[in-house]
Tab-separated table of C-alpha atoms in Angstrom:
chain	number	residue	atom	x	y	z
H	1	UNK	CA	-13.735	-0.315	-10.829
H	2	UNK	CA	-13.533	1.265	-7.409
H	3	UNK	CA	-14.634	5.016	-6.959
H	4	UNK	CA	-12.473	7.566	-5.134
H	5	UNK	CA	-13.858	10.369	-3.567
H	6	UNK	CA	-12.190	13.557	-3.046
H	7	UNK	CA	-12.173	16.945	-1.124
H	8	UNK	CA	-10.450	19.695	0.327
H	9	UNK	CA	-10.365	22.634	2.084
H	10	UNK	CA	-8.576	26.017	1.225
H	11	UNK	CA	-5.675	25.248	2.144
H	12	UNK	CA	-5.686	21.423	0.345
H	13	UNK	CA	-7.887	22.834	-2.516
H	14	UNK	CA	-4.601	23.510	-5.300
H	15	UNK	CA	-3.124	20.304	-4.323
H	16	UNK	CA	-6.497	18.520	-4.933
H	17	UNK	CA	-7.271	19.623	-8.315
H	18	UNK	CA	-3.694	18.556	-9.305
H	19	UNK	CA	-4.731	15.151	-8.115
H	20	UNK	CA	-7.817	15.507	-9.491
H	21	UNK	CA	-6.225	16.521	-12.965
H	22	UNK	CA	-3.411	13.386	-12.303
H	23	UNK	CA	-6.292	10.641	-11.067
H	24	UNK	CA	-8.523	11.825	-14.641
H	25	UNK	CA	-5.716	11.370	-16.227
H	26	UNK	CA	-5.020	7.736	-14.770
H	27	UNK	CA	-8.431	6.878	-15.331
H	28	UNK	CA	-9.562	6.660	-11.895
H	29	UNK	CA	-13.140	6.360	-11.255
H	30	UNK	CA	-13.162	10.077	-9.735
H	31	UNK	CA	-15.920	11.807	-7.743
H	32	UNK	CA	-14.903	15.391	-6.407
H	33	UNK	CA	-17.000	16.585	-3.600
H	34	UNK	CA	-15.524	19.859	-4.143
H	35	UNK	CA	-15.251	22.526	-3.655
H	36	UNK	CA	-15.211	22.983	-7.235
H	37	UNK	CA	-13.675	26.477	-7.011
H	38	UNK	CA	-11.391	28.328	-3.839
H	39	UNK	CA	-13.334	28.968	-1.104
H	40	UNK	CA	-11.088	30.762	1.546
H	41	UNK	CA	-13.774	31.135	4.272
H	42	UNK	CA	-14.862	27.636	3.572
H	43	UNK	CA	-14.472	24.907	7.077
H	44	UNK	CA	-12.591	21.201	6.538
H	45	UNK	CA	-15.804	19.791	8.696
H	46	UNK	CA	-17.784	20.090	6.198
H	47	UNK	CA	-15.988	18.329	2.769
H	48	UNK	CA	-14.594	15.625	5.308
H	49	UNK	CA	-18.265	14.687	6.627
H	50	UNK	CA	-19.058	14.831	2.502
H	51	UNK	CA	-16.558	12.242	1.483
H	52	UNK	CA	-16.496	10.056	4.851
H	53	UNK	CA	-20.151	9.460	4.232
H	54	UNK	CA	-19.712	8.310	0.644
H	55	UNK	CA	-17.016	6.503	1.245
H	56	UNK	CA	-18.978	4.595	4.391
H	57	UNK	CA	-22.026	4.251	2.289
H	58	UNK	CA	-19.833	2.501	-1.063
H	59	UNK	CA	-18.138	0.513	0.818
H	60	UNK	CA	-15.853	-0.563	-2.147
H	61	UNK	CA	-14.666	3.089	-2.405
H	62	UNK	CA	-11.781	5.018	-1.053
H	63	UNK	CA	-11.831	8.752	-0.165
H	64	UNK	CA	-8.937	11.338	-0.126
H	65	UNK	CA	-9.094	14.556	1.687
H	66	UNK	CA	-6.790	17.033	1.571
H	67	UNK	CA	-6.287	20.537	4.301
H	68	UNK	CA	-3.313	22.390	5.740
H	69	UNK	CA	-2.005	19.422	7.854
H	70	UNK	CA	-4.426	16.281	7.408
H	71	UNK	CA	-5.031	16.221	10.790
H	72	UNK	CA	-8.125	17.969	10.733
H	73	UNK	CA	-10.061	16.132	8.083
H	74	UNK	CA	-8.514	12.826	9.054
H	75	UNK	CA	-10.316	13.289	12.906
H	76	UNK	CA	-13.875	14.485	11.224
H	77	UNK	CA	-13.682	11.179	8.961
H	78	UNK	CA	-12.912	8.904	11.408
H	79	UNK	CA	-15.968	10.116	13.400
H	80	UNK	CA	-17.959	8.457	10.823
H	81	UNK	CA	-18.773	4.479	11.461
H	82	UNK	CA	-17.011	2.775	8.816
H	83	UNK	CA	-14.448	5.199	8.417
H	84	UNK	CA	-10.851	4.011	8.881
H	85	UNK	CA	-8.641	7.133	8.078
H	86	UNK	CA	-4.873	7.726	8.537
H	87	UNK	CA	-2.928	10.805	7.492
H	88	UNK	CA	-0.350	9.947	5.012
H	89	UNK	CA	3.116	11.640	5.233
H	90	UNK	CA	4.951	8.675	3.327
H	91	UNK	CA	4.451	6.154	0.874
H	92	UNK	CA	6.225	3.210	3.745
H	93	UNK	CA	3.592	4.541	6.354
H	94	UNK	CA	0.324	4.361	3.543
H	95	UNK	CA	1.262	0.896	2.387
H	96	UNK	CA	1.663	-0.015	6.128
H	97	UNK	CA	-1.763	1.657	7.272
H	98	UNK	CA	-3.254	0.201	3.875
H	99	UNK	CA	-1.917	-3.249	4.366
H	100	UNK	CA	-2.474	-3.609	8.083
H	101	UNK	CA	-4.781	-1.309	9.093
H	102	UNK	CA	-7.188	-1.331	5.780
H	103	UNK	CA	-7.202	2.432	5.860
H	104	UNK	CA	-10.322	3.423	3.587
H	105	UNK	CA	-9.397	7.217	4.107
H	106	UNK	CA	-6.319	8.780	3.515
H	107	UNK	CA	-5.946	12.352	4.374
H	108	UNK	CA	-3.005	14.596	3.064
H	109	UNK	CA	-1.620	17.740	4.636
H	110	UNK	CA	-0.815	20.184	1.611
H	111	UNK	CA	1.106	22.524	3.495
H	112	UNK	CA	3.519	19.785	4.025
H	113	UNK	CA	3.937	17.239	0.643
H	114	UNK	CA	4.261	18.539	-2.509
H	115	UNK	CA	2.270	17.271	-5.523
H	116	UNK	CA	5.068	14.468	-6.405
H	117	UNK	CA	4.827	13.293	-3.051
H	118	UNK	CA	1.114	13.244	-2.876
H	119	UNK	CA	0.586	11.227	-6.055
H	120	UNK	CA	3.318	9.152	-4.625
H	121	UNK	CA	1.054	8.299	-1.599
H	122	UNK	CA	-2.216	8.362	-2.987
H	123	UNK	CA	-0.638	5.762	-5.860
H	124	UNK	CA	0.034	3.374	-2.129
H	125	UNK	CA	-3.397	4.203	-1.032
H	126	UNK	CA	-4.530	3.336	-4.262
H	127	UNK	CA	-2.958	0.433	-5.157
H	128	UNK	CA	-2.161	-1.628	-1.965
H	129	UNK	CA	-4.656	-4.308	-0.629
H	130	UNK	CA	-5.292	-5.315	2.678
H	131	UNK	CA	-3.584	-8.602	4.538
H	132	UNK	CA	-6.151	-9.901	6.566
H	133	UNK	CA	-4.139	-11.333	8.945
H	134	UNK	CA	-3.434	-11.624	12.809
C-alpha cells in the first residue's frame, strides 16, 4: 500500500485535518507531518522540506501539502531532488500533471478550494498512474 504524507501551514492546517479525517477514513496509509495542532506563527518552509524529504526518500509515496495558495510549499518541494510537485486547482489539471508529468507532490491552496474540491483532487492525485510515454 503506498504511504501519503501530509502537511500544512496555518493557513492549510483546517483543510488538512479534514483530509486527514477523509484519507483515515478511506483507509489511506496516512503519515501527518503536522503540525498536529494550529500554529499561527508557524513558516510553510519548514512542513514542505518535512514531507518533500519523505516523499524523496519512499519513493513509492506521495505527499500533499497544503498553505494559503500552494504556491509556496509547491516551490520549497520541488527544491528537493526527486521531488516533482504541481499545485492542483482542478481535478482535469491533477490527472494531467499525474498522468504526464508523474507529479509525486501535489500542493493545495486552502484559501482557494474548499474541502469537496480538495478531496476531489487529492482522489486524482491519488488514484491516477503515470503513462510513460513520449
Amino acid at each position: 500500500m503506498m504511504k501519503v504524507y501530509i502537511g500544512a501551514d496555518h493557513r492549510g492546517f483546517v483543510l488538512k485535518e479534514k483530509l486527514r479525517e477523509w484519507l483515515v477514513a478511506n483507509n489511506i496509509d496516512l503519515i501527518d507531518c503536522g503540525p498536529q495542532e494550529f500554529i499561527s506563527a508557524d513558516d510553510f518552509v519548514d512542513v514542505a522540506r518535512v514531507v518533500a524529504e519523505k516523499v524523496a526518500t519512499d519513493i513509492s509515496s506521495r505527499g500533499i501539502l497544503l498553505c494559503g495558495s500552494g504556491t509556496g510549499v509547491c516551490i520549497i518541494a520541488n527544491k528537493k531532488s526527486g521531488i516533482r510537485a504541481a499545485v492542483g486547482w482542478s481535478v482535469k489539471q491533477v490527472v494531467a500533471s499525474r498522468s504526464d508529468d508523474d507529479i509525486n507532490v501535489l500542493a493545495l491552496g486552502a484559501d482557494y478550494v474548499s474541502e469537496k474540491e480538495a478531496q476531489g483532487l487529492v482522489q486524482a492525485f491519488l488514484h491516477t498512474q503515470f503513462i510513460p510515454e513520449e
